[in-house]
Short mmCIF file of C-alpha atoms in Angstrom, two decimals:
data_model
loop_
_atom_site.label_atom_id
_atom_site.label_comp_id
_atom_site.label_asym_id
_atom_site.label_seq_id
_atom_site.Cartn_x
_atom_site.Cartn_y
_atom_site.Cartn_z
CA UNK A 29 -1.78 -11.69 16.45
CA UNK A 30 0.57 -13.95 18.32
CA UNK A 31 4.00 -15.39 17.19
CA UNK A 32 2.45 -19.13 17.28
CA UNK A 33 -0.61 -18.39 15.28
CA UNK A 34 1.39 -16.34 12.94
CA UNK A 35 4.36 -19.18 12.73
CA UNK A 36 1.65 -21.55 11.34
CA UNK A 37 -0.12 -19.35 8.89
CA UNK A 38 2.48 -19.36 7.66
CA UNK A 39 4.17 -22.94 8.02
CA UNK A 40 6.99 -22.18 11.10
CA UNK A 41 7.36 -23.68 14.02
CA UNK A 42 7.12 -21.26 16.80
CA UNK A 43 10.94 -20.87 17.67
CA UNK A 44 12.04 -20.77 14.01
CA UNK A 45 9.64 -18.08 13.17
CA UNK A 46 11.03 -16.25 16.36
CA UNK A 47 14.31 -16.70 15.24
CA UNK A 48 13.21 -14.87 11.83
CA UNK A 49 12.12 -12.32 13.52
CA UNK A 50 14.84 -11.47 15.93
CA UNK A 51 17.34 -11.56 12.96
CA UNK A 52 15.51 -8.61 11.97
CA UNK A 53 14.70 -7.43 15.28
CA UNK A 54 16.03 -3.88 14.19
CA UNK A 55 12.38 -3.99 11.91
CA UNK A 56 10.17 -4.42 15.14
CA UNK A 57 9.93 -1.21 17.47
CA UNK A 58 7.90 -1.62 20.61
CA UNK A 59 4.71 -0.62 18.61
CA UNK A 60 5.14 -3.61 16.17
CA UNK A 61 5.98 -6.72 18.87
CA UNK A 62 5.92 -7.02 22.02
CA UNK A 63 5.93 -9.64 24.71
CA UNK A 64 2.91 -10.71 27.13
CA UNK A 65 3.45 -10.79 30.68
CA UNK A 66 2.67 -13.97 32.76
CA UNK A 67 -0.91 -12.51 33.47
CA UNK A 68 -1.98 -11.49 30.06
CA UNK A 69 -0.73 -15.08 29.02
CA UNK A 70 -3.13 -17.15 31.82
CA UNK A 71 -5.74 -14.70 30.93
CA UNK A 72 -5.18 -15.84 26.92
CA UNK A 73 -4.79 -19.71 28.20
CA UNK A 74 -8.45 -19.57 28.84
CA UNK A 75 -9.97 -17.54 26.20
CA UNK A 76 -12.56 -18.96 24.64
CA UNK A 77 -11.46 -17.81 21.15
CA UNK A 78 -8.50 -19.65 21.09
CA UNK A 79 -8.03 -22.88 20.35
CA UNK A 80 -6.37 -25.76 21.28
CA UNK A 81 -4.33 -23.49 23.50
CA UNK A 82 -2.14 -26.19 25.20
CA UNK A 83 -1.01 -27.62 21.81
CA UNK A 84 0.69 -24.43 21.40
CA UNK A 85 2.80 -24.31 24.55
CA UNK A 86 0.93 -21.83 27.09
CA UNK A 87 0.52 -24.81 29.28
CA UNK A 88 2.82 -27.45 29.28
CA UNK A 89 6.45 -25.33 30.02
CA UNK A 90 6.78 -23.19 27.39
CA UNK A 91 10.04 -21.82 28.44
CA UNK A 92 9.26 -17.98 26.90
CA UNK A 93 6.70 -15.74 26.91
CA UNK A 94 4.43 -15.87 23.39
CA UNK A 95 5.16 -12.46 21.78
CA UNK A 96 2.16 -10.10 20.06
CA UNK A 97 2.62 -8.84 16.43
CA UNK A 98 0.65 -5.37 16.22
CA UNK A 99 -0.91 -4.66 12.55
CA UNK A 100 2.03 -2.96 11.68
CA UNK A 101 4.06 -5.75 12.88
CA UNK A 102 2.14 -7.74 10.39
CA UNK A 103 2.71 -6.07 7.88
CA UNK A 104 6.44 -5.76 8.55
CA UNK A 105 6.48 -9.95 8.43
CA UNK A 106 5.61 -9.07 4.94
CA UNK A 107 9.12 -7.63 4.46
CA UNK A 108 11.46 -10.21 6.06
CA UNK A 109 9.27 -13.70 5.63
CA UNK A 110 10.40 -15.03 2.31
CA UNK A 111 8.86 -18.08 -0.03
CA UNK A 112 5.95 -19.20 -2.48
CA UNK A 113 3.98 -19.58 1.55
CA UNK A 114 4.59 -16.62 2.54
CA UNK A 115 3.90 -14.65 -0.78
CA UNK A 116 0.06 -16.74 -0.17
CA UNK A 117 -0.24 -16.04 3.27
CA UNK A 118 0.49 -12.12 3.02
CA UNK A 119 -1.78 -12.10 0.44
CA UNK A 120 -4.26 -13.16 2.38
CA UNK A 121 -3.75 -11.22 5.76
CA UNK A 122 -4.04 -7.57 3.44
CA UNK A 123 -6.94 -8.36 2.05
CA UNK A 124 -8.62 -9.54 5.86
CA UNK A 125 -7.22 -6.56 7.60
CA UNK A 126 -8.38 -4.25 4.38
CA UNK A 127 -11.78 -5.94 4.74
CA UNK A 128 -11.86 -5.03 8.40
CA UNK A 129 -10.52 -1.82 7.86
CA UNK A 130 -13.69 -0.98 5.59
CA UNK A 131 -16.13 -2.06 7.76
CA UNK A 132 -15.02 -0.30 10.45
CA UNK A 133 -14.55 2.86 8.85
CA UNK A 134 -17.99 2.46 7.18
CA UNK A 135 -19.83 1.27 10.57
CA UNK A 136 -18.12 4.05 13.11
CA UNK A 137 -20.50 5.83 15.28
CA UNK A 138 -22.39 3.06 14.95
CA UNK A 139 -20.56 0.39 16.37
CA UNK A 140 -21.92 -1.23 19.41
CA UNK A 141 -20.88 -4.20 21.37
CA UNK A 142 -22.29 -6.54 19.66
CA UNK A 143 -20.38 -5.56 16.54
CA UNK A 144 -17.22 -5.43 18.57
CA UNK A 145 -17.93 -8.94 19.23
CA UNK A 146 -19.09 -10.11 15.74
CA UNK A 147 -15.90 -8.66 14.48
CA UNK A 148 -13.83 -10.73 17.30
CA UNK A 149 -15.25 -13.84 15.83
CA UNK A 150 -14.88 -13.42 12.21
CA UNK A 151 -11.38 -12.64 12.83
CA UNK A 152 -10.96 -16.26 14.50
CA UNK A 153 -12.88 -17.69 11.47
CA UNK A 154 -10.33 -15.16 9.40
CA UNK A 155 -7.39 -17.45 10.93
CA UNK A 156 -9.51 -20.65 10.68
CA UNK A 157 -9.79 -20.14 6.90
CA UNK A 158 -5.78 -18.76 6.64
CA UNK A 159 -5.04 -22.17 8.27
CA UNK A 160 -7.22 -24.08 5.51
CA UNK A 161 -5.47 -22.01 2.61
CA UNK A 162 -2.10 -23.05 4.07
CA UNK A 163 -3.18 -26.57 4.51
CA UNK A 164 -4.68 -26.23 0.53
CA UNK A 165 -1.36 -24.97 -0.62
CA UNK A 166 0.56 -27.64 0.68
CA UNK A 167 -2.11 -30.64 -0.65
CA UNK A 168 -0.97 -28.61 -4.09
CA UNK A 169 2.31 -28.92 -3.86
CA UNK A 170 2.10 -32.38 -3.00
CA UNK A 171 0.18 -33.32 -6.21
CA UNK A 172 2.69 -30.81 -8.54
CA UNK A 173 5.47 -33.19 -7.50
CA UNK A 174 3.45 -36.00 -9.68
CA UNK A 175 3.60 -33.94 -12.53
CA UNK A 176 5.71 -33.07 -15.43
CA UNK A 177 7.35 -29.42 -15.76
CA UNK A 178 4.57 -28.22 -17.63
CA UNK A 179 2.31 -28.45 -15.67
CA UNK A 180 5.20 -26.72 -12.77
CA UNK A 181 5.83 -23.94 -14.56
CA UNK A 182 1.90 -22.76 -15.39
CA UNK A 183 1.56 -22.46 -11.27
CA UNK A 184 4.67 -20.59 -11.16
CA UNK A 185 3.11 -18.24 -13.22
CA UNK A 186 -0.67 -18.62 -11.86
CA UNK A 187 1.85 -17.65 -8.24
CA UNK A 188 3.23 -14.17 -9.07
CA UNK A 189 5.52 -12.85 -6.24
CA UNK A 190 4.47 -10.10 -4.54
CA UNK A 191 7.37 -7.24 -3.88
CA UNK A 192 7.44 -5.56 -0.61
CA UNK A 193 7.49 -2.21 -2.57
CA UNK A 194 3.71 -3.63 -3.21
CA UNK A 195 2.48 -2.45 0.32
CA UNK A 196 1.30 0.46 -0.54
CA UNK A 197 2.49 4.04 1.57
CA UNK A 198 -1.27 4.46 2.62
CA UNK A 199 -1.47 0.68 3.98
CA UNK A 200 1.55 1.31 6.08
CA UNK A 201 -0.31 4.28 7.57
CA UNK A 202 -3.37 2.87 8.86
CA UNK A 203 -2.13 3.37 12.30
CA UNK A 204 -0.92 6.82 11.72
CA UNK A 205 -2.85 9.81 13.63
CA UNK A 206 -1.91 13.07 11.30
CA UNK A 207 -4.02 16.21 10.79
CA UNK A 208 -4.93 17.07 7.72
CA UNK A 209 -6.35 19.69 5.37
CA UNK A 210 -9.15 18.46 3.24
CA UNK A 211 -9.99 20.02 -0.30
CA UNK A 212 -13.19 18.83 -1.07
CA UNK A 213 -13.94 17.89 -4.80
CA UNK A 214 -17.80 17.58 -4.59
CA UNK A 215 -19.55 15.50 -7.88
CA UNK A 216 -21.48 17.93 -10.27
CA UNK A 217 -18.99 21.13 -9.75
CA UNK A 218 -16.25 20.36 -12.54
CA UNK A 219 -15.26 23.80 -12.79
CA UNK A 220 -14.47 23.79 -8.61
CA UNK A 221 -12.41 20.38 -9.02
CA UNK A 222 -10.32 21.64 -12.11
CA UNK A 223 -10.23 25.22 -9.81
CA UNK A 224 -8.67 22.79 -7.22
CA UNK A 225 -5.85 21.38 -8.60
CA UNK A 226 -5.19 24.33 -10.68
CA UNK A 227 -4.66 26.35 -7.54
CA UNK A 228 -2.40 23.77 -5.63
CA UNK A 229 0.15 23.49 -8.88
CA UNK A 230 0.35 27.34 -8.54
CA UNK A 231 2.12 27.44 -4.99
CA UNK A 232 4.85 25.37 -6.52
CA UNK A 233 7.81 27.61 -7.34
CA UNK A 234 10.54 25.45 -7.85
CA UNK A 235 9.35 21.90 -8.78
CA UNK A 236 6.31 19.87 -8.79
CA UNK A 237 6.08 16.07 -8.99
CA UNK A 238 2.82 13.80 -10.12
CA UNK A 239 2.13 10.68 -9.21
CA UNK A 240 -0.45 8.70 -10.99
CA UNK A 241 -0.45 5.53 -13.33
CA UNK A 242 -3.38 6.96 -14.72
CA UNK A 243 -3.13 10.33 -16.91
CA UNK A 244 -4.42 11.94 -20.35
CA UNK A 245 -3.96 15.08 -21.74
CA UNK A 246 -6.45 16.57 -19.19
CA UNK A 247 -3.56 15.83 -16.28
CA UNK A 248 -1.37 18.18 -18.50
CA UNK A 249 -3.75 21.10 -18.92
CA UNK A 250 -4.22 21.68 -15.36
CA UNK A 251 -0.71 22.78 -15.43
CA UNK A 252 -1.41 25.50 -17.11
CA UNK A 253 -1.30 27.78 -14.58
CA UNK A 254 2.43 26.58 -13.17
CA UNK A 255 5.02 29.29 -12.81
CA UNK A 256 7.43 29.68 -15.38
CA UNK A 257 10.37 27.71 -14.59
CA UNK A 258 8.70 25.17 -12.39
CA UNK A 259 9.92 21.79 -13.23
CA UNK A 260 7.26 19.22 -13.25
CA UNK A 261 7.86 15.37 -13.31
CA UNK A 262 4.96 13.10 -14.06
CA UNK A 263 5.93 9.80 -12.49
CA UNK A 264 3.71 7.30 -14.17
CA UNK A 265 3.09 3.56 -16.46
CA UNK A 266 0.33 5.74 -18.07
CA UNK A 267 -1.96 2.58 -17.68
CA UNK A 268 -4.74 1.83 -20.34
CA UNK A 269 -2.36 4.58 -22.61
CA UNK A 270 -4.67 7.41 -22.26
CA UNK A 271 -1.39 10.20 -23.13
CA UNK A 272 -0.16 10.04 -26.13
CA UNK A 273 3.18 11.82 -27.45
CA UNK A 274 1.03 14.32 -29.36
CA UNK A 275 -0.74 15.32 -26.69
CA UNK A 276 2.67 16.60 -24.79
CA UNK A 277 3.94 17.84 -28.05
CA UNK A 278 0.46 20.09 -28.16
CA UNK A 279 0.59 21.14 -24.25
CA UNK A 280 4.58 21.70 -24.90
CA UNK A 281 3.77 24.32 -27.84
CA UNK A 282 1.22 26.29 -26.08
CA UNK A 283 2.76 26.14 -22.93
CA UNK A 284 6.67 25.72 -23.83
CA UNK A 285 7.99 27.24 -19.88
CA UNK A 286 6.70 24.54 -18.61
CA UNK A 287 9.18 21.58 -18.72
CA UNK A 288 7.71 18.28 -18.20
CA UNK A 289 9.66 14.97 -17.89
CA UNK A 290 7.48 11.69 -17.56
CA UNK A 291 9.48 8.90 -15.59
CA UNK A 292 8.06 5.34 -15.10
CA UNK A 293 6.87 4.34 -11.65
CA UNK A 294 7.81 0.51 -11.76
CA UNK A 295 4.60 -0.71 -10.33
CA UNK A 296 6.17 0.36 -7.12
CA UNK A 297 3.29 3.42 -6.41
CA UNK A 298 -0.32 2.77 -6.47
CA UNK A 299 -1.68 5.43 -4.91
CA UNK A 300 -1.68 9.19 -6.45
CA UNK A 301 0.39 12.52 -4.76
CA UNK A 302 1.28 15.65 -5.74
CA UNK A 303 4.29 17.01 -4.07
CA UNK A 304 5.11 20.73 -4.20
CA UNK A 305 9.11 21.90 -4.08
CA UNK A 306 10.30 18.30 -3.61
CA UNK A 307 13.15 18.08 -0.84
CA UNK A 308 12.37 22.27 0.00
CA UNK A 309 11.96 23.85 3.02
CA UNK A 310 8.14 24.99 2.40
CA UNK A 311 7.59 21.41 0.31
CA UNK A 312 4.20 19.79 0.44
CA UNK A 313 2.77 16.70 -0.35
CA UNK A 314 -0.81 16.17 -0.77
CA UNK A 315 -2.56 12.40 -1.04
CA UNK A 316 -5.26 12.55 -3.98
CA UNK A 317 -8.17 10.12 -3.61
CA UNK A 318 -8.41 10.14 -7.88
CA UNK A 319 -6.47 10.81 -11.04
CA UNK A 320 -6.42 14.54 -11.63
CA UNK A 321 -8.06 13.40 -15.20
CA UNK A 322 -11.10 12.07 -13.38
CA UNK A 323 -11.41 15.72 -10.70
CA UNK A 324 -15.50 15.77 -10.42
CA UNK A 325 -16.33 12.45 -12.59
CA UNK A 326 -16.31 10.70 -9.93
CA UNK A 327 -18.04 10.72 -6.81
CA UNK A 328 -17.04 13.05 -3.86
CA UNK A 329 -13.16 12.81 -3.91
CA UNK A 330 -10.79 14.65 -1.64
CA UNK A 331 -7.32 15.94 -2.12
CA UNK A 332 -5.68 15.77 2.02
CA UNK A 333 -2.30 17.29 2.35
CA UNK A 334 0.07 14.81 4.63
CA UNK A 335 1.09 16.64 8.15
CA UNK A 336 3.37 13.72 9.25
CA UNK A 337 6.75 13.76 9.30
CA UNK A 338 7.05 10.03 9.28
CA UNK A 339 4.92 9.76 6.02
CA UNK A 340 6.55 12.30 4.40
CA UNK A 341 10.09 10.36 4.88
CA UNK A 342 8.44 7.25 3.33
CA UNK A 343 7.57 9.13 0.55
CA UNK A 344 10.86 10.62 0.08
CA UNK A 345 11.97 6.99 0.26
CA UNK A 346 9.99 5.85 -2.74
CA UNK A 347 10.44 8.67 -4.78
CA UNK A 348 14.18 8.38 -4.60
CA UNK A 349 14.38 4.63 -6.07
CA UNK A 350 11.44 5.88 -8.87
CA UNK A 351 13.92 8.93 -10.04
CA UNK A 352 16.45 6.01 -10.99
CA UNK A 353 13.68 3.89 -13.34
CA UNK A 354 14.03 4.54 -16.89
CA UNK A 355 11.43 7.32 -18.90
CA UNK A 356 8.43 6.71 -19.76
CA UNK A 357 7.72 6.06 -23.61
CA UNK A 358 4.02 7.73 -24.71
CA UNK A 359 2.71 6.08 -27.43
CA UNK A 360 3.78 7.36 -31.02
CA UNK A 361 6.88 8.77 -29.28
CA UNK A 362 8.65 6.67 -31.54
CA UNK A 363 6.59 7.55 -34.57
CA UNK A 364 7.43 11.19 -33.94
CA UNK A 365 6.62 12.59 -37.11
CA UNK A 366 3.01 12.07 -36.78
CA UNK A 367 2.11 14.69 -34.66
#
C-alpha cells in the first residue's frame, strides 16, 4: 500500500504521515518500505485501479517519490500510529488482510488469473470501504461533541484500545518462509493425539513452558510422563475457568516431582506453544493449532515445531514480559480447604 493511501485511512496528510514514519525509521527495514522509482511511479499514474491519482501528487510536482508499505510494514504502522483513528483503522486492515489471507490459502492450486484479478479489485473496494469507515468515524465524532458526557464516555467504552502486544506472533509471520515438522493429530484417534503431546513433554529435561488461555485438568495429565525435576510453567487466564485448584492439588498428589507454577498471560498471547528447555541449547518451541485439552475433539489439528530463528527471538520476547505478570489464581484457591 502506498504512503498517501495509507496517510488517509488513516486521517494524515501525506508528509505528516511520512514524518511519523521516519521518526521511527529504525522500525522499517527494506522489506517493510521502500521507495518507487520514477518508472514504477508513471506506470502507477495510469493504473486504472487508482483513483483520482493527480489529487494525490503523482502529477502535479510532487517533490518526492511516494513510498510502498509491504504487509509487514502495515502491520508495523500498527505499532507507532497512535489515536482513537488509528486504533479503527488497524482494526480494520487485520481483519482485510486476514480475510485475504484465508482465501488464498484455501483457493491455492487453484488460483487462476481471473482470481488474481478479482482479488486486485476487492482490495480497491477494501480501501474504498476503509475510506467510508474513516469518513463514518469522523461524522461520529462530530455529533458526540453535541452531547453530554454520558453519552462520551459509553463510546469510549464501545472504542476499546487495541495494544500492540495484540498482534499476535503468528500474524507477524505471515511472510515468514520456515520449515517445519508437522505432528499430525488426525480426528477419531484420541489415544494418538494424547500419545502426541505426551511424547513431546518427555524430551524436556530441564523445563517446559505452556501456553494456552484455555486448560482443564486434562492439560495437566498429559504431563504425566515429564521427567522428574522438569519444571513446568503453565502461562495462562484459564478462560471460561475450566482448572480448578483441586484439580492441581489432585495432579500435585499423584504426581508430586512434577512442579507446576501457573502465571497469567495478560491477554498479551493468543495463540498456544509449548517450548521445551526454555533459553537451552537443544530448546524447542512447537506452535499448537488447539488447546492440549481439546487433542482429537476437534478436527484435524497439527502441532509444527518453529525452525526460525527470527520467530523464536519474538517468542523469547513475549515470554520475558509474561514471566513478570502476577500468578494465576484457580478458582477455590482461596477456599483451600475444600479440596
Amino acid at each position: 500500500m502506498l504512503d498517501y493511501d495509507l496517510a488517509e485511512i488513516y486521517g494524515y496528510t501525506t508528509s505528516a504521515f511520512n514524518q511519523q514514519v521516519k521518526r521511527n525509521v529504525d522500525r522499517f527495514d527494506e522489506d517493510f518500505r521502500f521507495q518507487l522509482t520514477r518508472e514504477e511511479t508513471e506506470i502507477l499514474s495510469i493504473s486504472q485501479f487508482v483513483i483520482s491519482i493527480q489529487t494525490k501528487g503523482l502529477k502535479g510536482g510532487r517533490a518526492k517519490l511516494p513510498w510502498a508499505f509491504t504487509e509487514s510494514g502495515v502491520y508495523m504502522l500498527m505499532t507507532v500510529l497512535k489515536g482513537d483513528l488509528a486504533v479503527q483503522q488497524s482494526k480494520a486492515l487485520i481483519r482485510i488482510f486476514r480475510e485475504m489471507k484465508e482465501y488464498i490459502i484455501d483457493t491455492q492450486g487453484l488460483i487462476t488469473q481471473r482470481d488474481l484479478l478479482r482479488v486486485s479489485i476487492q482490495t480497491t473496494e477494501n480501501t474504498e470501504a476503509i475510506r467510508s469507515i474513516h469518513s463514518m468515524i469522523e461524522d461520529q465524532q462530530k455529533l458526540l461533541l453535541e452531547h453530554d458526557d454520558k453519552l462520551v464516555n459509553a463510546f469510549e467504552r464501545i472504542n476499546e484500545t487495541v495494544k500492540q502486544s495484540d498482534l499476535s506472533p503468528v500474524m507477524m509471520k505471515f511472510n515468514a518462509e520456515e520449515e517445519s515438522k508437522e505432528y499430525l493429530l488426525r480426528e477419531g484417534c484420541p489415544v494418538k493425539a494424547d500419545v502426541t503431546y505426551i511424547d513431546i513433554y518427555s524430551k524436556a529435561t530441564k523445563s517446559i513452558f505452556i501456553i494456552d488461555n484455555y486448560i482443564n485438568i486434562k492439560t495437566l495429565r498429559l504431563l504425566q510422563d515429564v521427567k522428574s525435576g522438569v519444571k513446568v510453567t503453565v502461562f495462562s487466564d484459564n478462560l471460561y475457568k475450566h482448572l480448578h485448584y483441586c484439580d492441581y492439588v489432585d495432579f500435585q498428589t499423584e504426581f508430586p516431582s512434577i512442579p507446576i507454577t501457573f502465571i497469567t498471560t495478560g491477554g498479551i498471547m493468543h495463540d498456544r506453544f509449548i517450548i521445551l528447555d526454555y533459553a537451552c541449547l537443544d530448546e524447542r518451541i512447537f506452535h499448537c493449532g488447539a488447546s492440549s485439552k481439546d487433542a482429537a475433539v476437534k478436527l484435524t489439528t497439527a502441532i509444527s515445531e518453529m525452525m526460525s530463528e527470527d520467530l523464536k527471538i519474538q517468542i523469547h520476547n513475549l515470554i520475558d514480559q509474561m514471566k513478570k505478570n502476577p500468578p494465576l489464581i484457580l478458582p477455590d484457591e482461596l477456599n483451600r480447604h475444600r479440596c
